[in-house]
Amino acid sequence: MEKATNNIKDPKVRAYFDDVTEGKEPAVKLTADEYEQGVNQFDDGMRKIIEEADEMIFRAKLGDLPDALSFSYIAQKYFGKSRGWLMQKVNGNKIRGKTVSFTDDERQQFREALEDLSKKMSAVAMTL
């Protein structure tokens, strides 16, 4: 995972925030504008880290489910898409240099698809 300070463009500002995040006394002094710029860029870096962590948690929660279920079926029936599309979203693949992930709506749709399949499997299991 990247450091939140990697998003800070100005090397002087980055050095300041690197020191702060490492618990050191900053070796450089910043103007108010430089500090504000650094805070904004650090915040953007933290948002990226949080998004990346959220995706890692999501994939970890799935466990071996992609192996146990037909993601081809889920992709086609619930999204009208290909298995490849769904697996790119699940795995967080990079497409044209950008990491793809579920939108909030797609994540909710995926959750509902799994709940629907769970009900169907439970109903079948009860008849066996």
CSV table of N, CA, C and O in Angstrom, one decimal:
chain,number,residue,atom,x,y,z
A,1,MET,N,0.8,-1.2,0.0
A,1,MET,CA,0.0,0.0,0.0
A,1,MET,C,0.9,1.2,0.0
A,1,MET,O,1.9,1.3,0.6
A,2,GLU,N,0.5,2.2,-0.7
A,2,GLU,CA,1.3,3.5,-0.8
A,2,GLU,C,1.2,4.3,0.5
A,2,GLU,O,0.2,4.1,1.3
A,3,LYS,N,2.1,5.2,0.7
A,3,LYS,CA,2.1,6.1,1.8
A,3,LYS,C,1.2,7.3,1.4
A,3,LYS,O,1.1,7.7,0.3
A,4,ALA,N,0.5,7.8,2.4
A,4,ALA,CA,-0.4,9.0,2.1
A,4,ALA,C,0.4,10.2,1.6
A,4,ALA,O,-0.1,11.0,0.9
A,5,THR,N,1.7,10.3,2.0
A,5,THR,CA,2.5,11.4,1.6
A,5,THR,C,2.9,11.3,0.1
A,5,THR,O,3.4,12.3,-0.4
A,6,ASN,N,2.8,10.1,-0.5
A,6,ASN,CA,3.2,10.0,-1.9
A,6,ASN,C,2.4,10.8,-2.8
A,6,ASN,O,2.8,11.2,-3.9
A,7,ASN,N,1.2,11.3,-2.3
A,7,ASN,CA,0.4,12.1,-3.1
A,7,ASN,C,0.8,13.6,-3.1
A,7,ASN,O,0.3,14.4,-3.9
A,8,ILE,N,1.7,13.9,-2.2
A,8,ILE,CA,2.1,15.3,-2.1
A,8,ILE,C,3.2,15.6,-3.1
A,8,ILE,O,4.2,14.9,-3.2
A,9,LYS,N,2.9,16.6,-4.0
A,9,LYS,CA,3.8,16.9,-5.1
A,9,LYS,C,5.1,17.6,-4.7
A,9,LYS,O,6.2,17.2,-5.2
A,10,ASP,N,5.0,18.6,-3.9
A,10,ASP,CA,6.2,19.4,-3.6
A,10,ASP,C,7.1,18.7,-2.6
A,10,ASP,O,6.7,18.2,-1.5
A,11,PRO,N,8.4,18.4,-3.0
A,11,PRO,CA,9.3,17.7,-2.2
A,11,PRO,C,9.5,18.2,-0.8
A,11,PRO,O,9.6,17.5,0.2
A,12,LYS,N,9.5,19.5,-0.6
A,12,LYS,CA,9.6,20.2,0.7
A,12,LYS,C,8.4,19.9,1.6
A,12,LYS,O,8.6,19.5,2.7
A,13,VAL,N,7.2,20.0,1.0
A,13,VAL,CA,6.0,19.7,1.7
A,13,VAL,C,5.9,18.3,2.1
A,13,VAL,O,5.5,17.9,3.2
A,14,ARG,N,6.3,17.4,1.1
A,14,ARG,CA,6.3,15.9,1.4
A,14,ARG,C,7.3,15.6,2.5
A,14,ARG,O,6.9,14.8,3.4
A,15,ALA,N,8.4,16.2,2.5
A,15,ALA,CA,9.4,15.9,3.6
A,15,ALA,C,8.8,16.3,5.0
A,15,ALA,O,9.0,15.6,5.9
A,16,TYR,N,8.1,17.5,5.0
A,16,TYR,CA,7.5,17.9,6.3
A,16,TYR,C,6.5,16.9,6.7
A,16,TYR,O,6.5,16.4,7.9
A,17,PHE,N,5.6,16.4,5.9
A,17,PHE,CA,4.6,15.5,6.3
A,17,PHE,C,5.1,14.1,6.5
A,17,PHE,O,4.6,13.3,7.3
A,18,ASP,N,6.2,13.7,5.8
A,18,ASP,CA,6.8,12.4,6.1
A,18,ASP,C,7.4,12.5,7.5
A,18,ASP,O,7.2,11.5,8.3
A,19,ASP,N,8.0,13.6,7.9
A,19,ASP,CA,8.5,13.7,9.3
A,19,ASP,C,7.4,13.6,10.3
A,19,ASP,O,7.4,12.9,11.3
A,20,VAL,N,6.3,14.3,10.0
A,20,VAL,CA,5.2,14.3,11.0
A,20,VAL,C,4.6,12.9,11.1
A,20,VAL,O,4.3,12.5,12.2
A,21,THR,N,4.3,12.2,10.0
A,21,THR,CA,3.7,10.9,10.1
A,21,THR,C,4.6,9.9,10.7
A,21,THR,O,4.2,8.8,11.2
A,22,GLU,N,5.9,10.1,10.7
A,22,GLU,CA,6.9,9.2,11.3
A,22,GLU,C,7.2,9.6,12.8
A,22,GLU,O,8.0,9.0,13.5
A,23,GLY,N,6.4,10.6,13.3
A,23,GLY,CA,6.6,11.0,14.7
A,23,GLY,C,7.8,11.9,15.0
A,23,GLY,O,8.3,12.0,16.1
A,24,LYS,N,8.4,12.4,13.9
A,24,LYS,CA,9.6,13.2,14.1
A,24,LYS,C,9.3,14.7,14.1
A,24,LYS,O,8.2,15.1,13.5
A,25,GLU,N,10.2,15.5,14.6
A,25,GLU,CA,10.0,17.0,14.5
A,25,GLU,C,10.4,17.3,13.0
A,25,GLU,O,11.4,16.9,12.5
A,26,PRO,N,9.5,18.0,12.4
A,26,PRO,CA,9.8,18.4,10.9
A,26,PRO,C,11.1,19.2,10.8
A,26,PRO,O,11.3,20.1,11.6
A,27,ALA,N,11.9,18.7,9.8
A,27,ALA,CA,13.2,19.4,9.6
A,27,ALA,C,13.0,20.7,8.8
A,27,ALA,O,13.9,21.5,8.7
A,28,VAL,N,11.8,20.9,8.2
A,28,VAL,CA,11.6,22.1,7.4
A,28,VAL,C,10.4,22.8,7.9
A,28,VAL,O,9.6,22.3,8.6
A,29,LYS,N,10.3,24.1,7.6
A,29,LYS,CA,9.2,24.9,8.0
A,29,LYS,C,8.4,25.2,6.8
A,29,LYS,O,8.9,25.4,5.7
A,30,LEU,N,7.1,25.3,6.9
A,30,LEU,CA,6.2,25.5,5.8
A,30,LEU,C,5.4,26.8,6.0
A,30,LEU,O,5.1,27.2,7.1
A,31,THR,N,5.1,27.5,4.9
A,31,THR,CA,4.2,28.6,4.9
A,31,THR,C,2.8,28.1,5.2
A,31,THR,O,2.6,26.9,5.0
A,32,ALA,N,1.9,29.0,5.5
A,32,ALA,CA,0.5,28.6,5.7
A,32,ALA,C,-0.1,27.9,4.4
A,32,ALA,O,-0.8,26.9,4.4
A,33,ASP,N,0.3,28.5,3.2
A,33,ASP,CA,-0.2,28.0,2.0
A,33,ASP,C,0.4,26.6,1.7
A,33,ASP,O,-0.3,25.7,1.2
A,34,GLU,N,1.7,26.4,1.9
A,34,GLU,CA,2.3,25.1,1.7
A,34,GLU,C,1.7,24.1,2.7
A,34,GLU,O,1.4,23.0,2.2
A,35,TYR,N,1.4,24.5,3.9
A,35,TYR,CA,0.8,23.6,4.9
A,35,TYR,C,-0.6,23.2,4.4
A,35,TYR,O,-0.9,22.0,4.4
A,36,GLU,N,-1.4,24.1,4.0
A,36,GLU,CA,-2.7,23.8,3.5
A,36,GLU,C,-2.7,22.9,2.3
A,36,GLU,O,-3.5,21.9,2.2
A,37,GLN,N,-1.8,23.2,1.3
A,37,GLN,CA,-1.6,22.4,0.2
A,37,GLN,C,-1.3,20.9,0.6
A,37,GLN,O,-1.8,20.0,0.1
A,38,GLY,N,-0.3,20.8,1.5
A,38,GLY,CA,0.1,19.5,2.0
A,38,GLY,C,-1.1,18.7,2.7
A,38,GLY,O,-1.2,17.6,2.4
A,39,VAL,N,-1.8,19.4,3.5
A,39,VAL,CA,-3.0,18.8,4.2
A,39,VAL,C,-4.0,18.3,3.1
A,39,VAL,O,-4.5,17.2,3.2
A,40,ASN,N,-4.3,19.1,2.1
A,40,ASN,CA,-5.2,18.7,1.1
A,40,ASN,C,-4.7,17.5,0.3
A,40,ASN,O,-5.5,16.5,0.1
A,41,GLN,N,-3.5,17.5,-0.1
A,41,GLN,CA,-2.9,16.4,-0.8
A,41,GLN,C,-2.7,15.1,0.1
A,41,GLN,O,-2.9,14.0,-0.4
A,42,PHE,N,-2.4,15.3,1.3
A,42,PHE,CA,-2.3,14.2,2.3
A,42,PHE,C,-3.7,13.6,2.4
A,42,PHE,O,-3.8,12.4,2.4
A,43,ASP,N,-4.7,14.4,2.5
A,43,ASP,CA,-6.1,13.9,2.7
A,43,ASP,C,-6.5,13.1,1.4
A,43,ASP,O,-7.1,12.0,1.6
A,44,ASP,N,-6.1,13.6,0.3
A,44,ASP,CA,-6.4,12.8,-1.0
A,44,ASP,C,-5.7,11.5,-0.9
A,44,ASP,O,-6.2,10.4,-1.3
A,45,GLY,N,-4.4,11.5,-0.4
A,45,GLY,CA,-3.7,10.2,-0.3
A,45,GLY,C,-4.3,9.3,0.6
A,45,GLY,O,-4.4,8.0,0.4
A,46,MET,N,-4.8,9.8,1.8
A,46,MET,CA,-5.5,8.9,2.7
A,46,MET,C,-6.8,8.3,2.2
A,46,MET,O,-7.1,7.2,2.4
A,47,ARG,N,-7.5,9.1,1.4
A,47,ARG,CA,-8.7,8.6,0.8
A,47,ARG,C,-8.4,7.4,-0.2
A,47,ARG,O,-9.1,6.4,-0.2
A,48,LYS,N,-7.3,7.6,-0.9
A,48,LYS,CA,-6.9,6.5,-1.8
A,48,LYS,C,-6.5,5.2,-1.0
A,48,LYS,O,-6.9,4.1,-1.4
A,49,ILE,N,-5.8,5.4,0.1
A,49,ILE,CA,-5.5,4.3,0.9
A,49,ILE,C,-6.7,3.6,1.5
A,49,ILE,O,-6.8,2.4,1.5
A,50,ILE,N,-7.6,4.4,2.0
A,50,ILE,CA,-8.9,3.8,2.5
A,50,ILE,C,-9.6,3.1,1.5
A,50,ILE,O,-10.2,2.0,1.7
A,51,GLU,N,-9.7,3.6,0.3
A,51,GLU,CA,-10.4,2.9,-0.8
A,51,GLU,C,-9.7,1.6,-1.2
A,51,GLU,O,-10.4,0.6,-1.4
A,52,GLU,N,-8.4,1.6,-1.2
A,52,GLU,CA,-7.6,0.4,-1.5
A,52,GLU,C,-7.8,-0.6,-0.4
A,52,GLU,O,-8.0,-1.8,-0.6
A,53,ALA,N,-7.8,-0.2,0.9
A,53,ALA,CA,-8.0,-1.1,2.0
A,53,ALA,C,-9.4,-1.7,2.0
A,53,ALA,O,-9.6,-2.9,2.2
A,54,ASP,N,-10.4,-0.9,1.6
A,54,ASP,CA,-11.8,-1.3,1.5
A,54,ASP,C,-11.9,-2.4,0.5
A,54,ASP,O,-12.6,-3.4,0.7
A,55,GLU,N,-11.3,-2.3,-0.6
A,55,GLU,CA,-11.3,-3.3,-1.7
A,55,GLU,C,-10.6,-4.5,-1.2
A,55,GLU,O,-11.1,-5.6,-1.5
A,56,MET,N,-9.5,-4.4,-0.5
A,56,MET,CA,-8.8,-5.6,0.0
A,56,MET,C,-9.7,-6.4,1.0
A,56,MET,O,-9.7,-7.6,0.9
A,57,ILE,N,-10.4,-5.6,1.8
A,57,ILE,CA,-11.3,-6.3,2.8
A,57,ILE,C,-12.4,-7.0,2.1
A,57,ILE,O,-12.8,-8.1,2.4
A,58,PHE,N,-12.9,-6.3,1.1
A,58,PHE,CA,-14.0,-6.9,0.3
A,58,PHE,C,-13.6,-8.2,-0.3
A,58,PHE,O,-14.3,-9.2,-0.2
A,59,ARG,N,-12.4,-8.2,-1.0
A,59,ARG,CA,-11.9,-9.5,-1.6
A,59,ARG,C,-11.6,-10.5,-0.6
A,59,ARG,O,-11.9,-11.7,-0.8
A,60,ALA,N,-11.1,-10.1,0.6
A,60,ALA,CA,-10.9,-11.1,1.7
A,60,ALA,C,-12.2,-11.7,2.2
A,60,ALA,O,-12.2,-12.9,2.5
A,61,LYS,N,-13.2,-10.9,2.3
A,61,LYS,CA,-14.5,-11.5,2.7
A,61,LYS,C,-15.0,-12.5,1.8
A,61,LYS,O,-15.7,-13.4,2.2
A,62,LEU,N,-14.8,-12.3,0.5
A,62,LEU,CA,-15.3,-13.3,-0.5
A,62,LEU,C,-14.6,-14.7,-0.3
A,62,LEU,O,-15.2,-15.7,-0.7
A,63,GLY,N,-13.4,-14.7,0.2
A,63,GLY,CA,-12.7,-15.9,0.4
A,63,GLY,C,-12.7,-16.8,-0.9
A,63,GLY,O,-12.3,-16.3,-2.0
A,64,ASP,N,-13.1,-18.1,-0.8
A,64,ASP,CA,-13.0,-19.0,-1.9
A,64,ASP,C,-14.4,-19.0,-2.7
A,64,ASP,O,-14.6,-19.9,-3.5
A,65,LEU,N,-15.2,-18.0,-2.4
A,65,LEU,CA,-16.5,-18.0,-3.0
A,65,LEU,C,-16.4,-18.0,-4.6
A,65,LEU,O,-17.2,-18.6,-5.2
A,66,PRO,N,-15.5,-17.2,-5.1
A,66,PRO,CA,-15.4,-17.2,-6.6
A,66,PRO,C,-15.1,-18.6,-7.2
A,66,PRO,O,-15.5,-18.9,-8.3
A,67,ASP,N,-14.5,-19.5,-6.4
A,67,ASP,CA,-14.2,-20.8,-6.8
A,67,ASP,C,-15.4,-21.7,-6.6
A,67,ASP,O,-15.6,-22.7,-7.3
A,68,ALA,N,-16.2,-21.4,-5.6
A,68,ALA,CA,-17.4,-22.3,-5.3
A,68,ALA,C,-18.6,-22.0,-6.1
A,68,ALA,O,-19.5,-22.9,-6.3
A,69,LEU,N,-18.8,-20.8,-6.6
A,69,LEU,CA,-20.0,-20.4,-7.3
A,69,LEU,C,-19.6,-20.1,-8.8
A,69,LEU,O,-18.5,-19.7,-9.1
A,70,SER,N,-20.6,-20.1,-9.6
A,70,SER,CA,-20.4,-19.8,-11.0
A,70,SER,C,-20.5,-18.2,-11.2
A,70,SER,O,-21.6,-17.7,-11.2
A,71,PHE,N,-19.4,-17.6,-11.2
A,71,PHE,CA,-19.4,-16.1,-11.4
A,71,PHE,C,-19.9,-15.8,-12.8
A,71,PHE,O,-20.3,-14.7,-13.0
A,72,SER,N,-19.7,-16.7,-13.7
A,72,SER,CA,-20.3,-16.5,-15.1
A,72,SER,C,-21.8,-16.3,-15.0
A,72,SER,O,-22.4,-15.4,-15.6
A,73,TYR,N,-22.4,-17.2,-14.2
A,73,TYR,CA,-23.9,-17.1,-14.0
A,73,TYR,C,-24.3,-15.8,-13.4
A,73,TYR,O,-25.2,-15.1,-13.8
A,74,ILE,N,-23.6,-15.5,-12.3
A,74,ILE,CA,-23.9,-14.3,-11.5
A,74,ILE,C,-23.7,-13.0,-12.4
A,74,ILE,O,-24.6,-12.1,-12.4
A,75,ALA,N,-22.6,-13.0,-13.2
A,75,ALA,CA,-22.4,-11.8,-14.0
A,75,ALA,C,-23.5,-11.7,-15.1
A,75,ALA,O,-24.0,-10.6,-15.3
A,76,GLN,N,-23.9,-12.8,-15.7
A,76,GLN,CA,-24.9,-12.7,-16.8
A,76,GLN,C,-26.3,-12.5,-16.2
A,76,GLN,O,-27.0,-11.6,-16.6
A,77,LYS,N,-26.7,-13.2,-15.2
A,77,LYS,CA,-28.1,-13.1,-14.7
A,77,LYS,C,-28.3,-11.8,-13.9
A,77,LYS,O,-29.4,-11.2,-14.1
A,78,TYR,N,-27.4,-11.4,-13.1
A,78,TYR,CA,-27.6,-10.3,-12.2
A,78,TYR,C,-27.1,-8.9,-12.7
A,78,TYR,O,-27.5,-7.9,-12.3
A,79,PHE,N,-26.1,-9.0,-13.7
A,79,PHE,CA,-25.5,-7.8,-14.2
A,79,PHE,C,-25.7,-7.6,-15.7
A,79,PHE,O,-25.5,-6.5,-16.2
A,80,GLY,N,-26.0,-8.7,-16.4
A,80,GLY,CA,-26.0,-8.7,-17.9
A,80,GLY,C,-24.6,-8.4,-18.4
A,80,GLY,O,-24.5,-7.8,-19.5
A,81,LYS,N,-23.6,-8.9,-17.7
A,81,LYS,CA,-22.2,-8.7,-18.1
A,81,LYS,C,-21.5,-10.1,-18.2
A,81,LYS,O,-22.1,-11.1,-17.9
A,82,SER,N,-20.3,-10.0,-18.7
A,82,SER,CA,-19.5,-11.2,-18.8
A,82,SER,C,-18.8,-11.6,-17.5
A,82,SER,O,-18.6,-10.8,-16.6
A,83,ARG,N,-18.3,-12.9,-17.4
A,83,ARG,CA,-17.6,-13.3,-16.2
A,83,ARG,C,-16.3,-12.5,-16.0
A,83,ARG,O,-16.0,-12.1,-14.9
A,84,GLY,N,-15.7,-12.2,-17.2
A,84,GLY,CA,-14.5,-11.4,-17.1
A,84,GLY,C,-14.7,-10.0,-16.5
A,84,GLY,O,-13.9,-9.5,-15.7
A,85,TRP,N,-15.8,-9.4,-16.8
A,85,TRP,CA,-16.2,-8.1,-16.2
A,85,TRP,C,-16.3,-8.2,-14.7
A,85,TRP,O,-15.7,-7.4,-14.0
A,86,LEU,N,-17.0,-9.2,-14.3
A,86,LEU,CA,-17.2,-9.4,-12.8
A,86,LEU,C,-15.9,-9.7,-12.1
A,86,LEU,O,-15.6,-9.2,-11.1
A,87,MET,N,-15.1,-10.6,-12.7
A,87,MET,CA,-13.8,-11.0,-12.1
A,87,MET,C,-12.9,-9.8,-12.0
A,87,MET,O,-12.1,-9.6,-11.0
A,88,GLN,N,-12.9,-8.9,-13.0
A,88,GLN,CA,-12.1,-7.7,-12.9
A,88,GLN,C,-12.5,-6.8,-11.8
A,88,GLN,O,-11.6,-6.3,-11.0
A,89,LYS,N,-13.8,-6.7,-11.5
A,89,LYS,CA,-14.3,-5.9,-10.4
A,89,LYS,C,-13.9,-6.6,-9.1
A,89,LYS,O,-13.4,-5.9,-8.1
A,90,VAL,N,-14.1,-7.9,-9.0
A,90,VAL,CA,-13.8,-8.6,-7.8
A,90,VAL,C,-12.3,-8.6,-7.4
A,90,VAL,O,-11.9,-8.4,-6.3
A,91,ASN,N,-11.5,-8.8,-8.4
A,91,ASN,CA,-10.0,-8.8,-8.2
A,91,ASN,C,-9.4,-7.5,-8.2
A,91,ASN,O,-8.2,-7.4,-7.8
A,92,GLY,N,-10.1,-6.4,-8.5
A,92,GLY,CA,-9.5,-5.1,-8.5
A,92,GLY,C,-8.4,-4.9,-9.6
A,92,GLY,O,-7.4,-4.3,-9.3
A,93,ASN,N,-8.6,-5.5,-10.8
A,93,ASN,CA,-7.6,-5.4,-11.8
A,93,ASN,C,-7.5,-4.0,-12.3
A,93,ASN,O,-8.3,-3.2,-12.2
A,94,LYS,N,-6.3,-3.8,-12.9
A,94,LYS,CA,-6.0,-2.5,-13.6
A,94,LYS,C,-6.4,-2.5,-15.0
A,94,LYS,O,-5.9,-3.4,-15.8
A,95,ILE,N,-7.2,-1.6,-15.5
A,95,ILE,CA,-7.7,-1.5,-16.8
A,95,ILE,C,-7.3,-0.1,-17.3
A,95,ILE,O,-7.7,0.9,-16.7
A,96,ARG,N,-6.5,-0.1,-18.4
A,96,ARG,CA,-6.0,1.2,-18.9
A,96,ARG,C,-5.4,2.1,-17.8
A,96,ARG,O,-5.7,3.3,-17.7
A,97,GLY,N,-4.7,1.4,-16.9
A,97,GLY,CA,-4.0,2.1,-15.9
A,97,GLY,C,-4.8,2.5,-14.6
A,97,GLY,O,-4.3,3.1,-13.7
A,98,LYS,N,-6.1,2.1,-14.6
A,98,LYS,CA,-6.9,2.5,-13.5
A,98,LYS,C,-7.5,1.2,-12.9
A,98,LYS,O,-7.9,0.3,-13.6
A,99,THR,N,-7.4,1.1,-11.6
A,99,THR,CA,-7.9,0.0,-10.8
A,99,THR,C,-9.4,0.0,-10.9
A,99,THR,O,-10.0,1.0,-10.5
A,100,VAL,N,-10.1,-1.1,-11.3
A,100,VAL,CA,-11.5,-1.1,-11.4
A,100,VAL,C,-12.0,-1.7,-10.1
A,100,VAL,O,-11.4,-2.6,-9.5
A,101,SER,N,-13.2,-1.3,-9.7
A,101,SER,CA,-13.8,-1.8,-8.5
A,101,SER,C,-15.3,-1.5,-8.6
A,101,SER,O,-15.8,-0.8,-9.5
A,102,PHE,N,-16.1,-2.2,-7.8
A,102,PHE,CA,-17.5,-2.0,-7.8
A,102,PHE,C,-17.9,-0.6,-7.4
A,102,PHE,O,-17.3,0.0,-6.5
A,103,THR,N,-18.9,0.0,-8.0
A,103,THR,CA,-19.5,1.2,-7.5
A,103,THR,C,-20.4,0.8,-6.3
A,103,THR,O,-20.6,-0.4,-6.1
A,104,ASP,N,-20.8,1.8,-5.6
A,104,ASP,CA,-21.7,1.5,-4.5
A,104,ASP,C,-22.9,0.7,-4.9
A,104,ASP,O,-23.4,-0.2,-4.3
A,105,ASP,N,-23.5,1.1,-6.1
A,105,ASP,CA,-24.7,0.5,-6.6
A,105,ASP,C,-24.4,-1.0,-7.0
A,105,ASP,O,-25.2,-1.9,-6.7
A,106,GLU,N,-23.3,-1.2,-7.7
A,106,GLU,CA,-22.9,-2.5,-8.1
A,106,GLU,C,-22.6,-3.4,-6.9
A,106,GLU,O,-23.0,-4.6,-6.9
A,107,ARG,N,-22.0,-2.8,-5.9
A,107,ARG,CA,-21.7,-3.6,-4.7
A,107,ARG,C,-23.0,-4.1,-4.0
A,107,ARG,O,-23.2,-5.2,-3.6
A,108,GLN,N,-24.0,-3.2,-4.0
A,108,GLN,CA,-25.3,-3.5,-3.4
A,108,GLN,C,-26.0,-4.6,-4.3
A,108,GLN,O,-26.6,-5.6,-3.8
A,109,GLN,N,-25.9,-4.5,-5.6
A,109,GLN,CA,-26.5,-5.4,-6.5
A,109,GLN,C,-25.8,-6.8,-6.4
A,109,GLN,O,-26.5,-7.8,-6.4
A,110,PHE,N,-24.5,-6.8,-6.2
A,110,PHE,CA,-23.7,-8.0,-5.9
A,110,PHE,C,-24.2,-8.7,-4.6
A,110,PHE,O,-24.4,-9.9,-4.6
A,111,ARG,N,-24.3,-7.9,-3.6
A,111,ARG,CA,-24.8,-8.4,-2.3
A,111,ARG,C,-26.2,-9.0,-2.5
A,111,ARG,O,-26.4,-10.1,-1.9
A,112,GLU,N,-27.1,-8.4,-3.2
A,112,GLU,CA,-28.4,-8.9,-3.4
A,112,GLU,C,-28.4,-10.2,-4.2
A,112,GLU,O,-29.2,-11.1,-3.9
A,113,ALA,N,-27.5,-10.3,-5.2
A,113,ALA,CA,-27.3,-11.5,-6.0
A,113,ALA,C,-26.9,-12.7,-5.1
A,113,ALA,O,-27.5,-13.8,-5.2
A,114,LEU,N,-26.0,-12.4,-4.2
A,114,LEU,CA,-25.5,-13.5,-3.3
A,114,LEU,C,-26.6,-13.9,-2.3
A,114,LEU,O,-26.8,-15.1,-2.0
A,115,GLU,N,-27.4,-12.9,-1.8
A,115,GLU,CA,-28.5,-13.3,-1.0
A,115,GLU,C,-29.6,-14.1,-1.7
A,115,GLU,O,-30.1,-15.1,-1.2
A,116,ASP,N,-29.8,-13.7,-3.0
A,116,ASP,CA,-30.8,-14.5,-3.8
A,116,ASP,C,-30.3,-15.9,-4.0
A,116,ASP,O,-31.1,-16.9,-3.8
A,117,LEU,N,-29.0,-16.1,-4.3
A,117,LEU,CA,-28.5,-17.4,-4.5
A,117,LEU,C,-28.5,-18.2,-3.2
A,117,LEU,O,-28.8,-19.4,-3.2
A,118,SER,N,-28.2,-17.5,-2.1
A,118,SER,CA,-28.3,-18.2,-0.8
A,118,SER,C,-29.7,-18.8,-0.5
A,118,SER,O,-29.8,-19.9,-0.1
A,119,LYS,N,-30.7,-18.0,-0.8
A,119,LYS,CA,-32.1,-18.5,-0.6
A,119,LYS,C,-32.4,-19.6,-1.5
A,119,LYS,O,-33.0,-20.6,-1.1
A,120,LYS,N,-32.0,-19.6,-2.8
A,120,LYS,CA,-32.2,-20.6,-3.7
A,120,LYS,C,-31.5,-21.9,-3.3
A,120,LYS,O,-32.1,-23.0,-3.3
A,121,MET,N,-30.3,-21.8,-2.8
A,121,MET,CA,-29.5,-23.0,-2.4
A,121,MET,C,-30.1,-23.6,-1.1
A,121,MET,O,-30.2,-24.8,-1.0
A,122,SER,N,-30.6,-22.7,-0.2
A,122,SER,CA,-31.2,-23.2,1.0
A,122,SER,C,-32.5,-24.0,0.7
A,122,SER,O,-32.8,-25.0,1.3
A,123,ALA,N,-33.3,-23.4,-0.2
A,123,ALA,CA,-34.5,-24.1,-0.6
A,123,ALA,C,-34.3,-25.4,-1.2
A,123,ALA,O,-35.0,-26.4,-0.9
A,124,VAL,N,-33.3,-25.5,-2.1
A,124,VAL,CA,-32.9,-26.8,-2.7
A,124,VAL,C,-32.4,-27.8,-1.6
A,124,VAL,O,-32.8,-29.0,-1.6
A,125,ALA,N,-31.6,-27.3,-0.7
A,125,ALA,CA,-31.0,-28.1,0.3
A,125,ALA,C,-32.1,-28.7,1.2
A,125,ALA,O,-32.0,-29.9,1.7
A,126,MET,N,-33.1,-28.0,1.5
A,126,MET,CA,-34.2,-28.4,2.3
A,126,MET,C,-35.0,-29.6,1.7
A,126,MET,O,-35.6,-30.4,2.3
A,127,THR,N,-35.0,-29.7,0.3
A,127,THR,CA,-35.7,-30.7,-0.4
A,127,THR,C,-34.9,-32.0,-0.5
A,127,THR,O,-35.5,-33.0,-0.9
A,128,LEU,N,-33.7,-32.0,-0.2
A,128,LEU,CA,-32.8,-33.2,-0.3
A,128,LEU,C,-32.9,-34.1,0.8
A,128,LEU,O,-33.2,-33.8,1.9
